[in-house]
GROMACS .gro file of C-alpha atoms in nm:
model
  353
    1MET     CA    1  -2.756  -0.016   2.330
    2SER     CA    2  -2.554  -0.245   2.550
    3VAL     CA    3  -2.458  -0.602   2.462
    4LEU     CA    4  -2.724  -0.737   2.699
    5GLU     CA    5  -2.992  -0.540   2.519
    6LYS     CA    6  -2.903  -0.668   2.168
    7PRO     CA    7  -3.101  -0.959   2.007
    8GLU     CA    8  -2.955  -1.296   2.105
    9ALA     CA    9  -2.807  -1.379   1.759
   10GLU     CA   10  -2.628  -1.044   1.732
   11ARG     CA   11  -2.505  -1.075   2.093
   12ASN     CA   12  -2.355  -1.410   2.025
   13ARG     CA   13  -2.173  -1.282   1.715
   14SER     CA   14  -2.022  -0.984   1.902
   15LEU     CA   15  -1.901  -1.202   2.195
   16SER     CA   16  -1.749  -1.467   1.962
   17GLY     CA   17  -1.550  -1.202   1.756
   18GLY     CA   18  -1.768  -1.221   1.452
   19PRO     CA   19  -1.897  -0.925   1.241
   20VAL     CA   20  -2.104  -0.676   1.445
   21ALA     CA   21  -2.363  -0.450   1.278
   22VAL     CA   22  -2.321  -0.082   1.365
   23ARG     CA   23  -2.616   0.123   1.261
   24GLY     CA   24  -2.681   0.502   1.288
   25ARG     CA   25  -2.877   0.769   1.101
   26GLY     CA   26  -2.817   0.679   0.747
   27LEU     CA   27  -2.522   0.468   0.825
   28SER     CA   28  -2.472   0.096   0.838
   29LEU     CA   29  -2.138  -0.076   0.883
   30ARG     CA   30  -2.024  -0.434   0.959
   31VAL     CA   31  -1.741  -0.422   1.197
   32ARG     CA   32  -1.516  -0.734   1.245
   33PRO     CA   33  -1.342  -0.695   1.588
   34ARG     CA   34  -1.045  -0.917   1.517
   35PRO     CA   35  -0.927  -0.750   1.199
   36LEU     CA   36  -0.985  -0.407   1.363
   37ALA     CA   37  -0.779  -0.516   1.663
   38VAL     CA   38  -0.497  -0.648   1.434
   39ALA     CA   39  -0.505  -0.318   1.235
   40LEU     CA   40  -0.478  -0.114   1.561
   41LEU     CA   41  -0.194  -0.331   1.696
   42LEU     CA   42   0.005  -0.298   1.365
   43THR     CA   43  -0.051   0.077   1.356
   44LEU     CA   44   0.087   0.112   1.710
   45LEU     CA   45   0.402  -0.092   1.611
   46ALA     CA   46   0.447   0.122   1.289
   47ALA     CA   47   0.421   0.434   1.506
   48GLY     CA   48   0.675   0.289   1.747
   49THR     CA   49   0.915   0.212   1.452
   50GLY     CA   50   0.872   0.570   1.335
   51ALA     CA   51   0.956   0.704   1.689
   52LEU     CA   52   1.277   0.486   1.686
   53ALA     CA   53   1.371   0.651   1.357
   54LEU     CA   54   1.332   0.998   1.504
   55THR     CA   55   1.581   0.913   1.789
   56ARG     CA   56   1.796   0.656   1.598
   57ASP     CA   57   2.151   0.787   1.664
   58GLY     CA   58   2.115   0.963   1.994
   59LEU     CA   59   2.179   1.307   1.825
   60VAL     CA   60   1.856   1.435   1.967
   61PRO     CA   61   1.748   1.275   2.300
   62PRO     CA   62   1.396   1.138   2.330
   63ALA     CA   63   1.289   1.419   2.564
   64GLU     CA   64   1.398   1.679   2.314
   65VAL     CA   65   1.228   1.489   2.030
   66LEU     CA   66   0.902   1.516   2.236
   67GLY     CA   67   0.971   1.875   2.294
   68ALA     CA   68   1.030   1.949   1.942
   69LEU     CA   69   0.707   1.767   1.833
   70PHE     CA   70   0.500   1.983   2.071
   71GLY     CA   71   0.686   2.304   2.007
   72ALA     CA   72   0.891   2.322   2.327
   73GLY     CA   73   1.230   2.207   2.223
   74SER     CA   74   1.549   2.399   2.113
   75GLU     CA   75   1.586   2.531   1.767
   76GLN     CA   76   1.853   2.276   1.679
   77ALA     CA   77   1.629   1.990   1.803
   78ALA     CA   78   1.325   2.133   1.618
   79PHE     CA   79   1.526   2.160   1.290
   80VAL     CA   80   1.653   1.806   1.303
   81VAL     CA   81   1.326   1.648   1.402
   82LEU     CA   82   1.072   1.857   1.219
   83GLU     CA   83   1.268   1.943   0.900
   84LEU     CA   84   1.496   1.640   0.853
   85ARG     CA   85   1.342   1.337   1.021
   86LEU     CA   86   0.976   1.368   1.065
   87PRO     CA   87   0.889   1.420   0.697
   88ARG     CA   88   1.080   1.097   0.605
   89VAL     CA   89   0.904   0.912   0.888
   90ALA     CA   90   0.558   1.043   0.801
   91LEU     CA   91   0.593   0.986   0.429
   92GLY     CA   92   0.723   0.637   0.492
   93LEU     CA   93   0.418   0.543   0.698
   94THR     CA   94   0.184   0.702   0.441
   95VAL     CA   95   0.347   0.534   0.137
   96GLY     CA   96   0.363   0.199   0.314
   97ALA     CA   97  -0.007   0.227   0.404
   98ALA     CA   98  -0.097   0.307   0.045
   99LEU     CA   99   0.103   0.020  -0.090
  100GLY     CA  100  -0.038  -0.235   0.160
  101ALA     CA  101  -0.400  -0.121   0.081
  102ALA     CA  102  -0.323  -0.134  -0.300
  103GLY     CA  103  -0.183  -0.483  -0.262
  104ALA     CA  104  -0.487  -0.604  -0.065
  105LEU     CA  105  -0.731  -0.469  -0.340
  106PHE     CA  106  -0.530  -0.616  -0.624
  107GLN     CA  107  -0.486  -0.958  -0.461
  108GLN     CA  108  -0.860  -0.980  -0.381
  109LEU     CA  109  -0.956  -0.856  -0.727
  110SER     CA  110  -0.734  -1.111  -0.902
  111ARG     CA  111  -0.789  -1.376  -0.635
  112ASN     CA  112  -0.424  -1.446  -0.647
  113PRO     CA  113  -0.145  -1.377  -0.380
  114LEU     CA  114   0.087  -1.251  -0.660
  115GLY     CA  115  -0.161  -0.971  -0.762
  116SER     CA  116   0.024  -0.673  -0.638
  117PRO     CA  117   0.095  -0.346  -0.834
  118ASP     CA  118   0.462  -0.398  -0.863
  119ILE     CA  119   0.416  -0.750  -0.997
  120VAL     CA  120   0.142  -0.682  -1.251
  121GLY     CA  121   0.293  -0.367  -1.400
  122PHE     CA  122   0.095  -0.084  -1.256
  123ASN     CA  123   0.388   0.055  -1.067
  124SER     CA  124   0.585   0.043  -1.383
  125GLY     CA  125   0.318   0.247  -1.562
  126ALA     CA  126   0.311   0.500  -1.289
  127ALA     CA  127   0.684   0.511  -1.295
  128THR     CA  128   0.672   0.572  -1.676
  129GLY     CA  129   0.429   0.866  -1.636
  130ALA     CA  130   0.636   1.012  -1.348
  131LEU     CA  131   0.961   0.975  -1.547
  132LEU     CA  132   0.823   1.150  -1.843
  133VAL     CA  133   0.745   1.450  -1.606
  134LEU     CA  134   1.075   1.429  -1.422
  135LEU     CA  135   1.292   1.420  -1.740
  136HIS     CA  136   1.093   1.646  -1.976
  137GLY     CA  137   0.853   1.849  -1.771
  138ASP     CA  138   0.792   2.028  -1.437
  139PRO     CA  139   0.871   1.814  -1.136
  140ALA     CA  140   0.584   1.967  -0.953
  141TYR     CA  141   0.351   1.752  -1.169
  142VAL     CA  142   0.516   1.425  -1.087
  143ALA     CA  143   0.199   1.305  -0.889
  144ALA     CA  144  -0.014   1.380  -1.202
  145GLY     CA  145   0.228   1.192  -1.433
  146ALA     CA  146   0.219   0.903  -1.200
  147ALA     CA  147  -0.148   0.888  -1.178
  148GLY     CA  148  -0.194   0.922  -1.552
  149GLY     CA  149   0.073   0.652  -1.625
  150GLY     CA  150  -0.086   0.412  -1.375
  151LEU     CA  151  -0.449   0.478  -1.515
  152ALA     CA  152  -0.333   0.425  -1.870
  153THR     CA  153  -0.166   0.100  -1.769
  154ALA     CA  154  -0.476  -0.017  -1.589
  155VAL     CA  155  -0.682   0.060  -1.900
  156ILE     CA  156  -0.451  -0.142  -2.119
  157VAL     CA  157  -0.433  -0.438  -1.882
  158GLN     CA  158  -0.797  -0.445  -1.829
  159LEU     CA  159  -0.866  -0.447  -2.194
  160LEU     CA  160  -0.623  -0.740  -2.247
  161ALA     CA  161  -0.780  -0.926  -1.944
  162ARG     CA  162  -1.144  -0.890  -2.048
  163ARG     CA  163  -1.153  -1.147  -2.328
  164GLY     CA  164  -1.428  -1.389  -2.215
  165SER     CA  165  -1.520  -1.412  -1.850
  166PHE     CA  166  -1.306  -1.236  -1.595
  167ARG     CA  167  -1.018  -1.444  -1.456
  168GLY     CA  168  -0.758  -1.312  -1.205
  169ASN     CA  169  -0.473  -1.515  -1.367
  170ARG     CA  170  -0.541  -1.345  -1.703
  171LEU     CA  171  -0.518  -1.005  -1.530
  172ILE     CA  172  -0.184  -1.097  -1.377
  173LEU     CA  173  -0.042  -1.234  -1.701
  174ALA     CA  174  -0.154  -0.924  -1.887
  175GLY     CA  175  -0.003  -0.705  -1.616
  176ILE     CA  176   0.333  -0.883  -1.626
  177ALA     CA  177   0.348  -0.847  -2.005
  178VAL     CA  178   0.255  -0.478  -1.998
  179GLY     CA  179   0.497  -0.416  -1.712
  180SER     CA  180   0.787  -0.580  -1.887
  181LEU     CA  181   0.725  -0.354  -2.186
  182LEU     CA  182   0.709  -0.049  -1.969
  183ALA     CA  183   1.025  -0.142  -1.794
  184SER     CA  184   1.200  -0.128  -2.125
  185VAL     CA  185   1.042   0.205  -2.197
  186ASN     CA  186   1.176   0.338  -1.857
  187ALA     CA  187   1.523   0.204  -1.940
  188TYR     CA  188   1.510   0.383  -2.276
  189LEU     CA  189   1.401   0.709  -2.115
  190LEU     CA  190   1.700   0.690  -1.882
  191THR     CA  191   1.946   0.630  -2.161
  192ARG     CA  192   1.822   0.940  -2.348
  193ALA     CA  193   1.825   1.168  -2.048
  194ALA     CA  194   2.107   1.402  -1.932
  195LEU     CA  195   2.358   1.250  -1.699
  196ASP     CA  196   2.249   1.433  -1.387
  197HIS     CA  197   1.887   1.388  -1.453
  198ALA     CA  198   1.931   1.015  -1.520
  199GLN     CA  199   2.121   0.962  -1.202
  200SER     CA  200   1.850   1.125  -0.983
  201ALA     CA  201   1.579   0.931  -1.183
  202GLN     CA  202   1.750   0.599  -1.143
  203LEU     CA  203   1.766   0.667  -0.767
  204TRP     CA  204   1.396   0.752  -0.759
  205LEU     CA  205   1.326   0.427  -0.970
  206ILE     CA  206   1.483   0.211  -0.698
  207GLY     CA  207   1.240   0.373  -0.443
  208SER     CA  208   1.371   0.617  -0.185
  209LEU     CA  209   1.250   0.832   0.105
  210GLY     CA  210   1.570   1.035   0.131
  211SER     CA  211   1.443   1.340  -0.044
  212ALA     CA  212   1.123   1.352   0.162
  213GLU     CA  213   1.011   1.701   0.247
  214ARG     CA  214   0.723   1.858   0.451
  215HIS     CA  215   0.524   1.974   0.160
  216GLN     CA  216   0.502   1.619   0.017
  217VAL     CA  217   0.341   1.469   0.330
  218MET     CA  218   0.001   1.633   0.337
  219PRO     CA  219  -0.094   1.567  -0.029
  220ALA     CA  220   0.003   1.201   0.005
  221LEU     CA  221  -0.189   1.180   0.339
  222LEU     CA  222  -0.489   1.331   0.201
  223GLY     CA  223  -0.490   1.115  -0.115
  224LEU     CA  224  -0.451   0.804   0.102
  225GLY     CA  225  -0.739   0.901   0.339
  226ALA     CA  226  -0.977   0.984   0.046
  227LEU     CA  227  -0.902   0.659  -0.140
  228LEU     CA  228  -0.933   0.441   0.182
  229LEU     CA  229  -1.276   0.613   0.262
  230ALA     CA  230  -1.380   0.540  -0.101
  231ALA     CA  231  -1.269   0.177  -0.071
  232LEU     CA  232  -1.432   0.088   0.248
  233PRO     CA  233  -1.795   0.080   0.117
  234VAL     CA  234  -1.706  -0.157  -0.171
  235VAL     CA  235  -1.486  -0.403   0.016
  236ARG     CA  236  -1.783  -0.617   0.114
  237ARG     CA  237  -1.907  -0.621  -0.245
  238LEU     CA  238  -1.557  -0.730  -0.359
  239ASP     CA  239  -1.556  -1.002  -0.100
  240LEU     CA  240  -1.890  -1.134  -0.231
  241LEU     CA  241  -1.729  -1.178  -0.582
  242GLU     CA  242  -1.550  -1.486  -0.440
  243MET     CA  243  -1.875  -1.673  -0.471
  244GLY     CA  244  -1.881  -1.605  -0.845
  245ASP     CA  245  -2.029  -1.333  -1.059
  246GLU     CA  246  -2.384  -1.509  -1.075
  247ALA     CA  247  -2.419  -1.562  -0.706
  248ALA     CA  248  -2.294  -1.217  -0.621
  249GLY     CA  249  -2.529  -1.074  -0.880
  250GLY     CA  250  -2.821  -1.258  -0.707
  251LEU     CA  251  -2.716  -1.046  -0.396
  252GLY     CA  252  -2.732  -0.712  -0.579
  253VAL     CA  253  -2.364  -0.686  -0.668
  254ASP     CA  254  -2.270  -0.549  -1.001
  255ALA     CA  255  -1.946  -0.746  -1.074
  256ALA     CA  256  -1.818  -0.543  -1.358
  257ARG     CA  257  -1.878  -0.206  -1.206
  258THR     CA  258  -1.740  -0.326  -0.870
  259ARG     CA  259  -1.418  -0.450  -1.041
  260VAL     CA  260  -1.369  -0.126  -1.232
  261PHE     CA  261  -1.424   0.093  -0.924
  262VAL     CA  262  -1.183  -0.120  -0.720
  263LEU     CA  263  -0.926  -0.118  -0.982
  264LEU     CA  264  -0.939   0.258  -1.008
  265ILE     CA  265  -0.900   0.297  -0.635
  266ALA     CA  266  -0.605   0.049  -0.630
  267VAL     CA  267  -0.444   0.239  -0.914
  268GLY     CA  268  -0.482   0.565  -0.723
  269LEU     CA  269  -0.326   0.433  -0.415
  270SER     CA  270  -0.034   0.305  -0.629
  271ALA     CA  271   0.002   0.645  -0.784
  272VAL     CA  272   0.011   0.808  -0.438
  273ALA     CA  273   0.292   0.587  -0.337
  274VAL     CA  274   0.492   0.598  -0.662
  275SER     CA  275   0.466   0.985  -0.698
  276ALA     CA  276   0.588   1.034  -0.338
  277ALA     CA  277   0.877   0.781  -0.313
  278GLY     CA  278   0.913   0.591  -0.639
  279PRO     CA  279   0.810   0.248  -0.733
  280ILE     CA  280   0.904   0.071  -0.403
  281VAL     CA  281   0.885  -0.307  -0.462
  282PHE     CA  282   0.737  -0.603  -0.257
  283VAL     CA  283   0.563  -0.410   0.017
  284ALA     CA  284   0.238  -0.444  -0.165
  285LEU     CA  285   0.302  -0.813  -0.226
  286CYS     CA  286   0.398  -0.903   0.137
  287ALA     CA  287   0.177  -0.677   0.350
  288PRO     CA  288  -0.169  -0.824   0.279
  289GLN     CA  289  -0.055  -1.191   0.316
  290LEU     CA  290   0.140  -1.113   0.642
  291ALA     CA  291  -0.157  -0.926   0.782
  292ARG     CA  292  -0.397  -1.205   0.683
  293ARG     CA  293  -0.175  -1.467   0.862
  294ILE     CA  294  -0.163  -1.266   1.177
  295GLY     CA  295  -0.528  -1.194   1.184
  296ARG     CA  296  -0.636  -1.536   1.064
  297GLY     CA  297  -0.905  -1.369   0.859
  298THR     CA  298  -1.047  -1.400   0.511
  299GLY     CA  299  -1.156  -1.139   0.260
  300THR     CA  300  -0.973  -0.825   0.157
  301GLY     CA  301  -0.846  -0.714   0.496
  302LEU     CA  302  -0.799  -0.362   0.377
  303LEU     CA  303  -0.709  -0.187   0.710
  304PRO     CA  304  -0.474  -0.456   0.852
  305ALA     CA  305  -0.296  -0.469   0.512
  306ALA     CA  306  -0.261  -0.089   0.516
  307ALA     CA  307  -0.125  -0.099   0.875
  308MET     CA  308   0.113  -0.387   0.786
  309GLY     CA  309   0.242  -0.197   0.481
  310ALA     CA  310   0.326   0.110   0.705
  311LEU     CA  311   0.498  -0.113   0.945
  312LEU     CA  312   0.707  -0.289   0.680
  313LEU     CA  313   0.815   0.030   0.504
  314SER     CA  314   0.890   0.215   0.828
  315ALA     CA  315   1.099  -0.081   0.950
  316SER     CA  316   1.277  -0.120   0.614
  317ASP     CA  317   1.369   0.248   0.611
  318LEU     CA  318   1.494   0.227   0.968
  319VAL     CA  319   1.717  -0.056   0.855
  320ALA     CA  320   1.826   0.138   0.548
  321ILE     CA  321   1.943   0.444   0.746
  322SER     CA  322   2.100   0.239   1.021
  323LEU     CA  323   2.325   0.011   0.811
  324PRO     CA  324   2.701   0.120   0.796
  325THR     CA  325   2.712   0.181   0.422
  326ALA     CA  326   2.923   0.423   0.241
  327GLY     CA  327   2.631   0.635   0.148
  328PRO     CA  328   2.258   0.665   0.206
  329LEU     CA  329   2.087   0.339   0.114
  330PRO     CA  330   1.751   0.366  -0.077
  331VAL     CA  331   1.471   0.188   0.114
  332GLY     CA  332   1.378   0.002  -0.214
  333VAL     CA  333   1.705  -0.204  -0.174
  334VAL     CA  334   1.591  -0.320   0.164
  335THR     CA  335   1.233  -0.402   0.055
  336GLY     CA  336   1.365  -0.587  -0.242
  337ALA     CA  337   1.574  -0.812  -0.009
  338LEU     CA  338   1.281  -0.853   0.217
  339GLY     CA  339   1.065  -0.957  -0.071
  340GLY     CA  340   1.319  -1.214  -0.192
  341VAL     CA  341   1.332  -1.367   0.160
  342TYR     CA  342   0.952  -1.371   0.177
  343LEU     CA  343   0.924  -1.549  -0.161
  344ALA     CA  344   1.189  -1.803  -0.057
  345TRP     CA  345   1.001  -1.866   0.262
  346LEU     CA  346   0.678  -1.925   0.065
  347LEU     CA  347   0.862  -2.160  -0.160
  348GLY     CA  348   1.010  -2.360   0.130
  349ARG     CA  349   0.672  -2.374   0.295
  350GLY     CA  350   0.511  -2.505  -0.025
  351ARG     CA  351   0.764  -2.782  -0.053
  352ARG     CA  352   0.700  -2.911   0.309
  353ARG     CA  353   0.336  -2.935   0.223
   0.00000   0.00000   0.00000
């Protein structure tokens, strides 16, 4: 059906940039053109940043990079691009998207811009589970340990936050308290570990993409895709909760079930990121807010936040590998500095108001 054949009200919404209903056999979606355009633009920028990382030092010319990607380059170029650089770039984009999406869900769930997994303790819980596996088990099960630790933390925080009616501030305060306790547990685990294990675990706790390998990319990518597909149908119900539980219930939204389902998806996204690269900080905090400011939109903004997270982490890793430091710089150091600048900017902006 063309735009001219649509009913007048729907045609006006589509031309003005409002939500457009797309219907098919057994499928009904509401597409907002502006957030979708912002997500596509940010995705292209993230891909461009990844391409810069593949050709960062001139060791492999751009033409040979393209040849290696399509199987037509030299053996040396193929080794550098496909074995050393591409896994790091691909994992950075995937982890950044997972963090951005998790931050968007947490912030909309708590109705607070500080509601990100690294602030409210879920990353600390995932790190605790992964550390237990790294230091006392089989490293092949790090992803399972991170998912279990994040899920256990989510259950504890949810129980602490459920006294009386749901309030986002209570969720954040409970998460900060539990996260502080888990940070102490992580420090204790490091003090009781062997020196070589403690050193590698400490680097992992900062957040690093330096040890990325090809076999890590596909599981992380599949996990991200599955969780995003699971989140898309419930985003509209989550947005309706802004009106209050009673008003949303009048529209057929089960508030408690929606919150639990969204929380599980957000914890899963955090576990994907933590198990692949460690508890990288501030990307989940900054990405949703920056994407919302660029798109001038309201609501969860799941896809723009995911694309912004991919861009932020990819750009941060490019900075980390380009700085003239004595050794490889973990990307978590750069994102921590980025987050500090972002919070200082927010503080200065609030004072001017």
